[in-house]
Every structure is written in C-alpha cells, then in structure tokens.
Amino acid sequence: QGGGPNSLSQGGGPNSLSQGGGPNSTSPRDPPPPPMQHSPRRIHAARAKSPPMPMDEASANRTTEATSDAIVAAPSYNGQDLEEAERFKTTGNSFMQNKEYERAVESYSTALRLLPNGPTSHVFYANRAAALLSMKRFSDAAADAERSITLRPNYGKGHARLGLAKFFLEDYDAAVDAYSTSLHYDPDNASSRAYLAKARAKGGVDRKRPFRRDGAEADADQREAERLKSAGNSFMSGKEYRRAIEAYTAALALSPRGPHSHVYFSNRAAALCYLERYEEAELDSERSIALRPDYGKAHARLGLSRFFLEDYAGAVDAYTAALRFDPDNAASKSYLAKARGKLQATVNANNNSSKNNHPSDQIQTATMTNDPKVINMAQAMMHNPEMQKLAQGMMNNPDMMKEMMSKMENMDFKS
C-alpha cells in the first residue's frame, strides 16, 4: 500500500465434505446439487498443477505433527512457468497504471493459472485484490487478499488490502484487525496508519490475540483448539452446521497456523458446503491446502465447492489432485467423472453454438485432456487479451494456425 491503497507490489522474494473415512469424515458422499439461481463467481483460485508427492497415508492423517511449518512441499512449478507468470504480472501492472482494471484482473488470473503456488504467487493475489478494489468488487478483493496472506502470512500488503476491502464492506472490526497486522509487518506505511484510524473512528475495535504465545500458553491454546474441533465434529454429526462453523472458527482463532489448522479449515469447508456457501468453502479448502499440500480431503472439498460453482475445469483439477493423495476414494472418483462430463458438455455446447471454426474452440477442447499443463496453457490463452488477438490472427491465417497446432502436438507437457 505504499503509494496509496491500491499501489502495486512490483515483485519481491518468496513468499467430505469428508470424501472417505478417517476421524474427520463428517459428511455424505454425494449431496444433491442445489438449484443454481445465480451465475457462479468468475474469479476462481489458481488450479493445482503438480502437487508434491504425498506422504504415506498414515503419516498424512496423523494428528501429532510438531508444527505445520515443518511440512515442506516440493515446488509445483518450473522456471518457465515462473518466467511466464512474472511476465503476465508485469502486463497486469501496466494495465493498472492505465486504469484498465478488468484487463489487469485477467493478466493476474493468467499468472495464477501458470503459478498457483510459486514464490511470488502471494504478490499476484495481492495485485489482483488491488484491481478488484478499484472495480469496487470488495468481497472478491477480500478473498484474494486472504489467499495472499495464506501463502505469505507476513506479507504486509496482503493484510493492508484485506483491511481496505473490509473497510469498504463496513466490517470495521475486521479492518482494524487487518490494518493492525499490516503495520506489525510494515510499521512505516502511512496509508495503513490512516485507514486504521478511520476504521477505529467508525467504531472498529482490536480483536486479535498477541502475535506470539509461547510455552504453556501456546500449549493451552492448542488443546482448546482441539477440543473445539471435536465439538465441531459432533455438531456436524448432528447436522448443526452453523454451530459446527462457529466451533471450527473458534479453533482457528486459537490456532490459525498450528499443527492441525489444515484440518480445521477443511472441516469448516465441509460445513460450508452443507449450507451451500460454496465460495467460502472454496477459500477454506485453499487455506487448508496452503498449510498442508498433501491433505487429500482438502483437495476433495475444493473440488466439491468448484463443482457446485460450475467451475468444472477447476473441479477436475482438484479431484485429480485429491486422487493423487487418496487414490481409492470412491466419492472423488465419482465427482471427477461428473465434472469431466459437465466440462465436456460445456465444450460441446460452445462448439455447437459457434458458427465459425474459431481457433479458441480448438484450444478449449484441449482442456479436456488429463494433463494439467495443457489445461493451464489453454485457459491462459483463452482468458488473456493478447492471446485473444493472436487467436484472431490465426483465424485469418490458416497457415499460422496449422503451424501453431503442430507445435502444440509436439510439445512436452509433462511437469
């Protein structure tokens, strides 16, 4: 936020429903789809590309890990992805400077499809939050800011963007919390100080606990968090989903990044799915995965939330990842097949309604493959304005189109 509330981050260094048994299985295998009365959200989270190799199942499900910080995931990106993603980020920054906010969102979204969990992905989310703030899409901006913070908890700009979104959503307590945290990491930021004062003037109060609680206090917090998780599971068994959400939320307040916090987020996602609050469930699933990339249940809940948001490509990605970590899960297999069928039907409908054989139709068909690399590239090409211009040029130049498709066939898409 250094140059005003929406100033961009220009780079910087690194940053089923329980779908199969286990102690946290608290939901049915195949809930009936709700009526879709509204268009699904168009800003979706980055797709899982190449999740790290899983632990053995017993290790993955143990609840006795020392800390979540001890879990180090293998990088799920390569140098080419990083370079391309940074290029799209730079393009987005240029659009921001020209106040072309919608195009900036598209560029940052493309960067995130290429690099959902890279060393600078927290910057992409924070920058997209800035663009969404400029478009007055405050709820979407808050979600992106939270994703940025999940990837990099000490990223001051992520907290500041969350504070601004909460301020304009008139959630002044949350704005105070976010700006206070932002200033903890970036104490000289004048804009954050100004907005913190404004939020307090609106009646916002500090609710956050001290940044660090050590020794006996931390142990007591963790024990209480586990007790609250167990209470939440009991509420889930009794179909008291709102009370379950309250219990998991209280557990997360005590232990936001503890050894079992990924379970709290994932279980809360399950409760949110029951209440058909799929966008919130998607975000909680992503938070769980950020803390424990090999936690199969979180990937499965991410898939379920995306399925009911009609983000079928995203659901395919998530369920594919879930089955990587839990290959025998029948519910994940079932929903993966459903998502593929829905995605194929969507592609067929689009192809049938198209009068011309537009190059983007051929690119979109490529998303039906099982290779996440192809999916990411195809989506990037279809959603980026520059790529759309290229596609239009290929439509007018058959030789260019043949050459491009030939190159795609010969590419090595293995991660």
Coordinates of N, CA, C and O in Angstrom, one line a residue, residues 202-373:
K202 N -14.8 4.7 12.9 CA -16.1 4.1 12.6 C -16.6 3.1 13.6 O -17.7 2.6 13.5
G203 N -15.8 2.9 14.7 CA -16.3 2.0 15.7 C -15.5 0.7 15.8 O -15.9 -0.2 16.6
G204 N -14.6 0.5 14.9 CA -13.8 -0.8 14.8 C -13.0 -0.9 16.1 O -12.4 0.1 16.6
V205 N -12.9 -2.1 16.6 CA -12.1 -2.4 17.8 C -11.1 -3.5 17.5 O -11.3 -4.4 16.6
D206 N -10.0 -3.5 18.2 CA -9.0 -4.6 18.1 C -9.5 -5.9 18.7 O -10.0 -5.9 19.8
R207 N -9.4 -7.0 17.9 CA -9.9 -8.3 18.4 C -8.8 -9.3 18.4 O -9.0 -10.4 19.0
K208 N -7.7 -9.0 17.8 CA -6.7 -10.1 17.6 C -5.9 -10.4 18.9 O -5.8 -9.5 19.7
R209 N -5.5 -11.6 19.0 CA -4.7 -12.0 20.1 C -3.2 -11.6 19.9 O -2.9 -11.2 18.8
P210 N -2.4 -11.6 20.9 CA -1.0 -11.3 20.7 C -0.4 -12.1 19.5 O -0.8 -13.2 19.3
F211 N 0.6 -11.5 18.8 CA 1.2 -12.2 17.7 C 1.9 -13.5 18.1 O 1.8 -14.5 17.3
R212 N 2.5 -13.6 19.2 CA 3.1 -14.8 19.6 C 2.7 -15.2 21.0 O 2.7 -14.4 21.9
R213 N 2.4 -16.5 21.2 CA 2.1 -17.0 22.5 C 3.0 -18.2 22.7 O 2.8 -19.2 21.8
D214 N 3.8 -18.3 23.6 CA 4.8 -19.3 23.7 C 4.6 -20.2 24.9 O 3.8 -19.9 25.8
G215 N 5.2 -21.3 24.9 CA 5.3 -22.2 26.1 C 3.9 -22.7 26.5 O 3.1 -23.2 25.7
A216 N 3.6 -22.5 27.8 CA 2.3 -23.1 28.3 C 1.1 -22.5 27.7 O 0.1 -23.1 27.5
E217 N 1.2 -21.2 27.4 CA 0.0 -20.5 26.8 C -0.3 -21.1 25.4 O -1.5 -21.4 25.1
A218 N 0.7 -21.3 24.6 CA 0.5 -21.9 23.3 C 0.0 -23.3 23.4 O -0.9 -23.7 22.6
D219 N 0.5 -24.1 24.3 CA 0.0 -25.5 24.5 C -1.4 -25.5 24.9 O -2.2 -26.3 24.5
A220 N -1.8 -24.5 25.8 CA -3.2 -24.5 26.3 C -4.1 -24.1 25.1 O -5.2 -24.6 25.0
D221 N -3.6 -23.2 24.2 CA -4.4 -22.8 23.1 C -4.6 -24.0 22.2 O -5.8 -24.2 21.6
Q222 N -3.6 -24.8 21.9 CA -3.7 -25.9 21.0 C -4.7 -26.9 21.6 O -5.5 -27.5 20.9
R223 N -4.6 -27.2 22.9 CA -5.5 -28.2 23.5 C -7.0 -27.7 23.4 O -7.9 -28.5 23.1
E224 N -7.2 -26.4 23.6 CA -8.6 -25.9 23.5 C -9.0 -25.9 22.0 O -10.2 -26.2 21.7
A225 N -8.1 -25.6 21.1 CA -8.5 -25.7 19.7 C -8.9 -27.1 19.3 O -9.9 -27.3 18.6
E226 N -8.2 -28.1 19.8 CA -8.6 -29.5 19.5 C -9.9 -29.8 20.1 O -10.7 -30.6 19.5
R227 N -10.2 -29.3 21.3 CA -11.5 -29.5 22.0 C -12.6 -28.9 21.1 O -13.7 -29.6 20.9
L228 N -12.4 -27.7 20.6 CA -13.3 -27.1 19.7 C -13.5 -27.8 18.4 O -14.7 -27.9 17.9
K229 N -12.5 -28.4 17.9 CA -12.6 -29.2 16.7 C -13.5 -30.4 16.9 O -14.4 -30.7 16.1
S230 N -13.3 -31.1 18.0 CA -14.1 -32.2 18.4 C -15.6 -31.8 18.5 O -16.5 -32.5 18.1
A231 N -15.8 -30.6 19.2 CA -17.1 -30.2 19.3 C -17.8 -29.9 17.9 O -18.9 -30.2 17.7
G232 N -17.0 -29.3 17.0 CA -17.5 -29.1 15.7 C -17.8 -30.3 15.0 O -18.9 -30.4 14.3
N233 N -17.0 -31.4 15.1 CA -17.3 -32.7 14.5 C -18.6 -33.2 15.1 O -19.4 -33.8 14.3
S234 N -18.9 -33.1 16.4 CA -20.1 -33.5 17.0 C -21.3 -32.8 16.4 O -22.4 -33.3 16.1
F235 N -21.1 -31.4 16.2 CA -22.2 -30.7 15.6 C -22.5 -31.1 14.2 O -23.6 -31.2 13.7
M236 N -21.4 -31.5 13.4 CA -21.6 -32.0 12.1 C -22.4 -33.3 12.1 O -23.3 -33.4 11.3
S237 N -22.1 -34.2 13.0 CA -22.8 -35.4 13.1 C -24.3 -35.2 13.4 O -25.1 -35.9 12.9
G238 N -24.6 -34.1 14.1 CA -25.9 -33.8 14.4 C -26.6 -32.8 13.4 O -27.7 -32.3 13.7
K239 N -25.9 -32.6 12.3 CA -26.4 -31.7 11.2 C -26.6 -30.3 11.7 O -27.4 -29.6 11.1
E240 N -25.9 -29.9 12.7 CA -25.9 -28.5 13.2 C -24.8 -27.7 12.6 O -23.8 -27.4 13.2
Y241 N -24.9 -27.4 11.3 CA -23.8 -27.0 10.5 C -23.3 -25.6 10.9 O -22.1 -25.3 10.9
R242 N -24.2 -24.7 11.3 CA -23.8 -23.3 11.7 C -23.0 -23.4 13.0 O -22.0 -22.7 13.2
R243 N -23.5 -24.2 13.9 CA -22.7 -24.4 15.2 C -21.4 -25.0 14.9 O -20.4 -24.7 15.6
A244 N -21.3 -25.9 14.0 CA -20.0 -26.5 13.6 C -19.1 -25.5 13.1 O -17.9 -25.4 13.4
I245 N -19.6 -24.6 12.2 CA -18.8 -23.5 11.7 C -18.2 -22.6 12.8 O -17.1 -22.2 12.8
E246 N -19.1 -22.3 13.8 CA -18.7 -21.5 14.9 C -17.5 -22.1 15.7 O -16.6 -21.5 16.1
A247 N -17.6 -23.5 15.9 CA -16.6 -24.2 16.6 C -15.3 -24.2 15.9 O -14.2 -24.0 16.5
Y248 N -15.3 -24.5 14.6 CA -14.1 -24.5 13.8 C -13.5 -23.1 13.7 O -12.2 -23.0 13.8
T249 N -14.3 -22.1 13.6 CA -13.8 -20.7 13.6 C -13.1 -20.4 14.9 O -12.0 -19.8 14.9
A250 N -13.7 -20.8 16.0 CA -13.1 -20.5 17.3 C -11.7 -21.3 17.4 O -10.8 -20.8 18.0
A251 N -11.7 -22.5 16.9 CA -10.4 -23.3 16.9 C -9.4 -22.6 16.1 O -8.2 -22.5 16.5
L252 N -9.7 -22.0 15.0 CA -8.8 -21.3 14.1 C -8.3 -20.0 14.8 O -7.2 -19.5 14.5
A253 N -9.2 -19.3 15.5 CA -8.8 -18.1 16.2 C -7.7 -18.4 17.2 O -6.8 -17.6 17.4
L254 N -7.7 -19.6 17.8 CA -6.7 -20.0 18.8 C -5.4 -20.6 18.1 O -4.3 -20.4 18.6
S255 N -5.6 -21.2 17.0 CA -4.5 -21.9 16.3 C -4.6 -21.7 14.8 O -5.0 -22.6 14.1
P256 N -4.3 -20.5 14.3 CA -4.5 -20.3 12.8 C -3.5 -21.0 12.0 O -3.7 -21.2 10.8
R257 N -2.3 -21.3 12.5 CA -1.3 -22.0 11.7 C -0.6 -23.1 12.6 O 0.6 -23.3 12.5
G258 N -1.4 -23.7 13.3 CA -0.9 -24.8 14.2 C -0.7 -26.1 13.5 O -1.0 -26.2 12.2
P259 N -0.4 -27.2 14.2 CA -0.1 -28.5 13.5 C -1.4 -29.1 12.9 O -1.3 -30.0 12.1
H260 N -2.6 -28.7 13.4 CA -3.8 -29.3 12.9 C -4.7 -28.2 12.2 O -5.9 -28.5 11.9
S261 N -4.2 -27.1 11.9 CA -5.1 -26.0 11.4 C -5.6 -26.3 10.0 O -6.7 -25.9 9.7
H262 N -4.9 -27.1 9.3 CA -5.4 -27.5 7.9 C -6.7 -28.4 8.1 O -7.6 -28.3 7.2
V263 N -6.8 -29.1 9.2 CA -8.0 -29.9 9.4 C -9.1 -29.0 9.8 O -10.3 -29.2 9.3
Y264 N -8.9 -28.0 10.6 CA -10.0 -27.0 11.0 C -10.5 -26.3 9.8 O -11.7 -26.2 9.6
F265 N -9.6 -25.9 8.9 CA -10.1 -25.2 7.7 C -10.9 -26.2 6.8 O -12.0 -25.8 6.2
S266 N -10.4 -27.4 6.6 CA -11.1 -28.3 5.8 C -12.4 -28.7 6.3 O -13.4 -28.9 5.6
N267 N -12.5 -28.9 7.6 CA -13.8 -29.3 8.2 C -14.8 -28.2 8.1 O -16.0 -28.4 7.9
R268 N -14.3 -26.9 8.3 CA -15.2 -25.8 8.1 C -15.7 -25.7 6.7 O -16.9 -25.4 6.4
A269 N -14.8 -26.1 5.7 CA -15.3 -26.1 4.3 C -16.4 -27.1 4.2 O -17.3 -26.9 3.4
A270 N -16.3 -28.3 4.8 CA -17.4 -29.3 4.8 C -18.7 -28.7 5.3 O -19.7 -28.9 4.6
A271 N -18.6 -28.0 6.4 CA -19.9 -27.4 6.9 C -20.4 -26.4 6.0 O -21.7 -26.3 5.8
L272 N -19.6 -25.6 5.4 CA -20.0 -24.5 4.5 C -20.6 -25.2 3.2 O -21.6 -24.6 2.7
C273 N -20.1 -26.3 2.8 CA -20.7 -27.0 1.6 C -22.1 -27.4 1.9 O -23.0 -27.3 1.1
Y274 N -22.4 -27.9 3.1 CA -23.7 -28.3 3.5 C -24.7 -27.1 3.5 O -25.9 -27.3 3.2
L275 N -24.2 -25.9 3.8 CA -25.0 -24.7 3.8 C -25.0 -24.1 2.4 O -25.6 -23.0 2.3
E276 N -24.4 -24.7 1.4 CA -24.4 -24.2 0.0 C -23.6 -22.9 -0.1 O -23.9 -22.1 -1.0
R277 N -22.7 -22.7 0.8 CA -21.9 -21.5 0.8 C -20.5 -21.9 0.1 O -19.5 -21.9 0.7
Y278 N -20.6 -22.1 -1.2 CA -19.5 -22.7 -1.9 C -18.3 -21.8 -2.1 O -17.2 -22.3 -2.1
E279 N -18.5 -20.6 -2.3 CA -17.4 -19.7 -2.4 C -16.5 -19.7 -1.2 O -15.3 -19.7 -1.2
E280 N -17.2 -19.6 0.0 CA -16.4 -19.6 1.2 C -15.8 -21.0 1.5 O -14.6 -21.1 2.0
A281 N -16.5 -22.1 1.0 CA -15.9 -23.4 1.2 C -14.6 -23.5 0.3 O -13.6 -24.1 0.7
E282 N -14.7 -22.9 -0.9 CA -13.6 -23.0 -1.8 C -12.3 -22.3 -1.2 O -11.2 -22.8 -1.2
L283 N -12.6 -21.1 -0.6 CA -11.5 -20.4 0.1 C -10.9 -21.2 1.3 O -9.7 -21.3 1.4
D284 N -11.8 -21.8 2.1 CA -11.3 -22.5 3.2 C -10.5 -23.8 2.8 O -9.5 -24.1 3.4
S285 N -10.9 -24.4 1.7 CA -10.2 -25.5 1.2 C -8.8 -25.1 0.7 O -7.8 -25.8 0.9
E286 N -8.7 -24.0 0.0 CA -7.4 -23.5 -0.4 C -6.5 -23.1 0.8 O -5.3 -23.4 0.7
R287 N -7.1 -22.6 1.8 CA -6.3 -22.3 3.0 C -5.8 -23.6 3.6 O -4.6 -23.7 4.0
S288 N -6.6 -24.6 3.6 CA -6.1 -25.9 4.2 C -5.0 -26.5 3.3 O -4.0 -26.9 3.8
I289 N -5.1 -26.4 2.0 CA -4.1 -26.9 1.1 C -2.8 -26.1 1.2 O -1.7 -26.7 1.1
A290 N -2.9 -24.8 1.4 CA -1.7 -24.0 1.6 C -0.9 -24.4 2.8 O 0.3 -24.4 2.8
L291 N -1.6 -24.9 3.9 CA -1.0 -25.3 5.1 C -0.5 -26.8 5.0 O 0.6 -27.1 5.5
R292 N -1.2 -27.6 4.2 CA -0.8 -29.0 4.0 C -1.1 -29.4 2.6 O -2.2 -29.9 2.3
P293 N -0.2 -29.2 1.7 CA -0.5 -29.5 0.3 C -0.9 -30.9 0.0 O -1.5 -31.2 -1.0
D294 N -0.5 -31.9 0.9 CA -0.8 -33.3 0.6 C -2.0 -33.8 1.3 O -2.3 -35.0 1.4
Y295 N -2.9 -32.9 1.8 CA -4.1 -33.3 2.5 C -5.2 -33.5 1.5 O -5.8 -32.6 1.0
G296 N -5.4 -34.8 1.2 CA -6.4 -35.1 0.2 C -7.8 -34.6 0.4 O -8.5 -34.3 -0.6
K297 N -8.3 -34.6 1.6 CA -9.6 -34.2 1.9 C -9.8 -32.8 1.5 O -10.9 -32.4 1.0
A298 N -8.8 -31.9 1.7 CA -9.0 -30.5 1.3 C -9.1 -30.4 -0.2 O -9.9 -29.6 -0.7
H299 N -8.3 -31.2 -0.9 CA -8.5 -31.1 -2.4 C -9.9 -31.6 -2.8 O -10.4 -31.0 -3.7
A300 N -10.4 -32.6 -2.1 CA -11.7 -33.1 -2.5 C -12.8 -32.1 -2.2 O -13.7 -31.9 -3.0
R301 N -12.7 -31.4 -1.1 CA -13.6 -30.3 -0.7 C -13.5 -29.2 -1.7 O -14.5 -28.5 -2.0
L302 N -12.3 -28.9 -2.1 CA -12.1 -27.8 -3.1 C -12.8 -28.2 -4.4 O -13.5 -27.4 -5.0
G303 N -12.7 -29.5 -4.8 CA -13.4 -30.0 -6.0 C -14.9 -29.9 -5.9 O -15.6 -29.5 -6.8
L304 N -15.4 -30.2 -4.7 CA -16.9 -30.2 -4.5 C -17.4 -28.7 -4.6 O -18.4 -28.5 -5.2
S305 N -16.7 -27.8 -3.9 CA -17.1 -26.4 -4.0 C -17.1 -25.9 -5.4 O -18.0 -25.2 -5.9
R306 N -16.0 -26.2 -6.1 CA -15.9 -25.7 -7.5 C -17.0 -26.4 -8.4 O -17.5 -25.7 -9.3
F307 N -17.3 -27.6 -8.2 CA -18.3 -28.3 -9.0 C -19.6 -27.6 -8.9 O -20.3 -27.3 -9.9
F308 N -20.0 -27.2 -7.6 CA -21.3 -26.5 -7.5 C -21.2 -25.0 -7.8 O -22.2 -24.4 -7.9
L309 N -20.0 -24.5 -8.0 CA -19.8 -23.2 -8.5 C -19.8 -23.2 -10.1 O -19.6 -22.2 -10.7
E310 N -20.0 -24.4 -10.6 CA -20.0 -24.6 -12.1 C -18.6 -24.3 -12.7 O -18.5 -24.0 -13.9
D311 N -17.6 -24.4 -11.9 CA -16.2 -24.3 -12.4 C -15.7 -25.7 -12.6 O -14.9 -26.3 -11.8
Y312 N -16.1 -26.3 -13.7 CA -15.9 -27.7 -13.9 C -14.4 -28.0 -14.2 O -13.9 -29.1 -13.7
A313 N -13.7 -27.2 -14.9 CA -12.3 -27.4 -15.1 C -11.5 -27.3 -13.8 O -10.6 -28.2 -13.5
G314 N -11.9 -26.4 -12.9 CA -11.3 -26.4 -11.6 C -11.6 -27.6 -10.8 O -10.7 -28.1 -10.0
A315 N -12.8 -28.1 -10.9 CA -13.2 -29.3 -10.1 C -12.4 -30.5 -10.6 O -11.9 -31.3 -9.8
V316 N -12.2 -30.6 -11.9 CA -11.4 -31.7 -12.5 C -10.0 -31.6 -11.9 O -9.4 -32.6 -11.4
D317 N -9.4 -30.4 -11.9 CA -8.0 -30.3 -11.3 C -8.0 -30.7 -9.8 O -7.1 -31.4 -9.4
A318 N -9.0 -30.2 -9.1 CA -9.0 -30.5 -7.6 C -9.2 -32.0 -7.3 O -8.5 -32.6 -6.5
Y319 N -10.1 -32.6 -8.0 CA -10.3 -34.0 -7.8 C -9.2 -34.9 -8.3 O -8.9 -36.0 -7.7
T320 N -8.5 -34.5 -9.4 CA -7.3 -35.2 -9.8 C -6.3 -35.2 -8.7 O -5.6 -36.2 -8.4
A321 N -6.1 -34.0 -8.1 CA -5.1 -33.9 -7.0 C -5.5 -34.7 -5.8 O -4.7 -35.4 -5.2
A322 N -6.8 -34.7 -5.5 CA -7.3 -35.5 -4.4 C -7.0 -36.9 -4.5 O -6.6 -37.6 -3.6
L323 N -7.2 -37.4 -5.7 CA -7.0 -38.9 -6.0 C -5.5 -39.2 -6.0 O -5.1 -40.3 -5.8
R324 N -4.7 -38.2 -6.2 CA -3.2 -38.4 -6.2 C -2.8 -38.8 -4.7 O -2.0 -39.6 -4.5
F325 N -3.5 -38.2 -3.8 CA -3.2 -38.5 -2.4 C -4.1 -39.5 -1.7 O -3.8 -40.1 -0.7
D326 N -5.3 -39.8 -2.3 CA -6.2 -40.8 -1.8 C -6.8 -41.6 -3.0 O -8.0 -41.4 -3.4
P327 N -6.0 -42.4 -3.6 CA -6.4 -43.0 -4.9 C -7.6 -43.9 -4.9 O -8.2 -44.2 -6.0
D328 N -8.0 -44.4 -3.8 CA -9.1 -45.4 -3.7 C -10.4 -44.7 -3.3 O -11.4 -45.4 -3.0
N329 N -10.4 -43.4 -3.2 CA -11.6 -42.7 -2.7 C -12.7 -42.7 -3.8 O -12.6 -42.1 -4.8
A330 N -13.8 -43.4 -3.5 CA -14.9 -43.6 -4.4 C -15.6 -42.3 -4.7 O -16.0 -42.1 -5.9
A331 N -15.8 -41.5 -3.7 CA -16.6 -40.3 -3.9 C -15.8 -39.3 -4.8 O -16.4 -38.7 -5.7
S332 N -14.5 -39.2 -4.6 CA -13.7 -38.4 -5.5 C -13.7 -38.9 -6.9 O -13.8 -38.1 -7.9
K333 N -13.6 -40.2 -7.1 CA -13.7 -40.8 -8.5 C -15.0 -40.4 -9.1 O -15.1 -40.1 -10.3
S334 N -16.1 -40.5 -8.3 CA -17.4 -40.3 -8.9 C -17.6 -38.8 -9.3 O -18.0 -38.5 -10.4
Y335 N -17.1 -37.9 -8.4 CA -17.3 -36.5 -8.8 C -16.3 -36.1 -9.9 O -16.6 -35.1 -10.7
L336 N -15.1 -36.7 -10.0 CA -14.2 -36.4 -11.1 C -14.9 -36.8 -12.4 O -14.8 -36.0 -13.4
A337 N -15.6 -37.9 -12.4 CA -16.3 -38.3 -13.7 C -17.4 -37.3 -14.0 O -17.6 -37.0 -15.1
K338 N -18.1 -36.9 -13.0 CA -19.2 -36.0 -13.2 C -18.7 -34.6 -13.7 O -19.3 -34.0 -14.6
A339 N -17.6 -34.2 -13.1 CA -17.0 -32.9 -13.5 C -16.5 -33.0 -15.0 O -16.7 -32.0 -15.8
R340 N -15.9 -34.1 -15.3 CA -15.4 -34.2 -16.7 C -16.6 -34.3 -17.7 O -16.5 -33.7 -18.8
G341 N -17.7 -34.9 -17.3 CA -18.9 -34.9 -18.1 C -19.5 -33.6 -18.3 O -19.8 -33.2 -19.4
K342 N -19.5 -32.8 -17.2 CA -20.1 -31.4 -17.3 C -19.2 -30.6 -18.2 O -19.7 -29.7 -19.0
L343 N -17.9 -30.7 -18.0 CA -16.9 -29.9 -18.8 C -17.0 -30.3 -20.3 O -17.1 -29.4 -21.1
Q344 N -17.1 -31.6 -20.6 CA -17.3 -32.0 -22.0 C -18.6 -31.5 -22.6 O -18.6 -31.0 -23.7
A345 N -19.7 -31.5 -21.8 CA -20.9 -31.0 -22.3 C -20.9 -29.5 -22.6 O -21.4 -29.0 -23.5
T346 N -20.1 -28.8 -21.7 CA -20.0 -27.3 -21.9 C -19.2 -27.0 -23.2 O -19.6 -26.2 -24.0
V347 N -18.1 -27.8 -23.4 CA -17.3 -27.6 -24.6 C -18.2 -27.9 -25.8 O -18.1 -27.2 -26.8
N348 N -18.9 -29.0 -25.8 CA -19.7 -29.4 -26.9 C -20.8 -28.3 -27.2 O -21.0 -28.0 -28.4
A349 N -21.4 -27.8 -26.2 CA -22.4 -26.8 -26.4 C -21.8 -25.5 -27.0 O -22.4 -24.9 -27.9
N350 N -20.6 -25.2 -26.6 CA -19.9 -24.0 -27.1 C -19.6 -24.2 -28.6 O -19.7 -23.3 -29.4
N351 N -19.1 -25.4 -28.9 CA -18.7 -25.8 -30.3 C -20.0 -25.7 -31.2 O -19.9 -25.3 -32.3
N352 N -21.1 -26.3 -30.7 CA -22.3 -26.3 -31.5 C -22.9 -25.0 -31.8 O -23.5 -24.7 -32.8
S353 N -22.7 -24.0 -30.8 CA -23.2 -22.7 -31.0 C -22.3 -21.8 -31.8 O -22.7 -20.7 -32.2
S354 N -21.1 -22.3 -32.1 CA -20.2 -21.4 -32.8 C -20.4 -21.6 -34.3 O -20.4 -22.7 -34.9
K355 N -20.6 -20.5 -35.0 CA -20.8 -20.6 -36.5 C -19.5 -20.7 -37.2 O -19.4 -21.3 -38.3
N356 N -18.4 -20.2 -36.7 CA -17.1 -20.3 -37.3 C -16.2 -21.2 -36.5 O -16.3 -21.4 -35.3
N357 N -15.3 -21.9 -37.2 CA -14.3 -22.7 -36.5 C -13.2 -21.9 -35.9 O -12.1 -21.8 -36.4
H358 N -13.5 -21.1 -34.9 CA -12.6 -20.2 -34.3 C -11.4 -21.0 -33.6 O -11.7 -22.0 -33.0
P359 N -10.2 -20.5 -33.7 CA -9.1 -21.2 -33.1 C -9.3 -21.4 -31.6 O -8.8 -22.5 -31.1
S360 N -9.9 -20.5 -30.9 CA -10.1 -20.7 -29.5 C -10.9 -21.9 -29.1 O -10.8 -22.5 -28.1
D361 N -11.8 -22.4 -30.1 CA -12.6 -23.6 -29.9 C -11.7 -24.8 -29.8 O -11.9 -25.7 -29.0
Q362 N -10.7 -24.8 -30.7 CA -9.8 -25.9 -30.7 C -8.9 -25.9 -29.4 O -8.6 -26.9 -28.8
I363 N -8.6 -24.7 -29.0 CA -7.8 -24.6 -27.8 C -8.6 -25.0 -26.6 O -8.1 -25.7 -25.7
Q364 N -9.9 -24.7 -26.5 CA -10.7 -25.0 -25.4 C -10.9 -26.5 -25.3 O -10.9 -27.1 -24.2
T365 N -10.9 -27.2 -26.5 CA -11.1 -28.7 -26.5 C -9.9 -29.3 -25.8 O -10.0 -30.4 -25.1
A366 N -8.7 -28.7 -25.9 CA -7.5 -29.2 -25.2 C -7.7 -29.3 -23.7 O -7.0 -30.1 -23.1
T367 N -8.6 -28.5 -23.1 CA -8.7 -28.6 -21.7 C -9.3 -29.9 -21.2 O -9.4 -30.1 -20.0
M368 N -9.9 -30.7 -22.2 CA -10.4 -31.9 -21.8 C -9.4 -33.0 -21.5 O -9.7 -34.1 -21.0
T369 N -8.2 -32.8 -21.8 CA -7.1 -33.7 -21.5 C -6.9 -33.8 -20.0 O -7.3 -32.9 -19.3
N370 N -6.3 -34.8 -19.6 CA -6.0 -35.0 -18.2 C -4.7 -34.3 -17.7 O -4.4 -34.4 -16.5
D371 N -4.0 -33.7 -18.6 CA -2.7 -33.1 -18.3 C -3.0 -31.7 -17.8 O -3.4 -30.8 -18.6
P372 N -2.7 -31.4 -16.5 CA -2.9 -30.0 -16.0 C -2.1 -29.0 -16.8 O -2.5 -27.8 -16.8
K373 N -1.0 -29.3 -17.3 CA -0.2 -28.3 -18.1 C -1.0 -27.8 -19.3 O -1.0 -26.6 -19.6

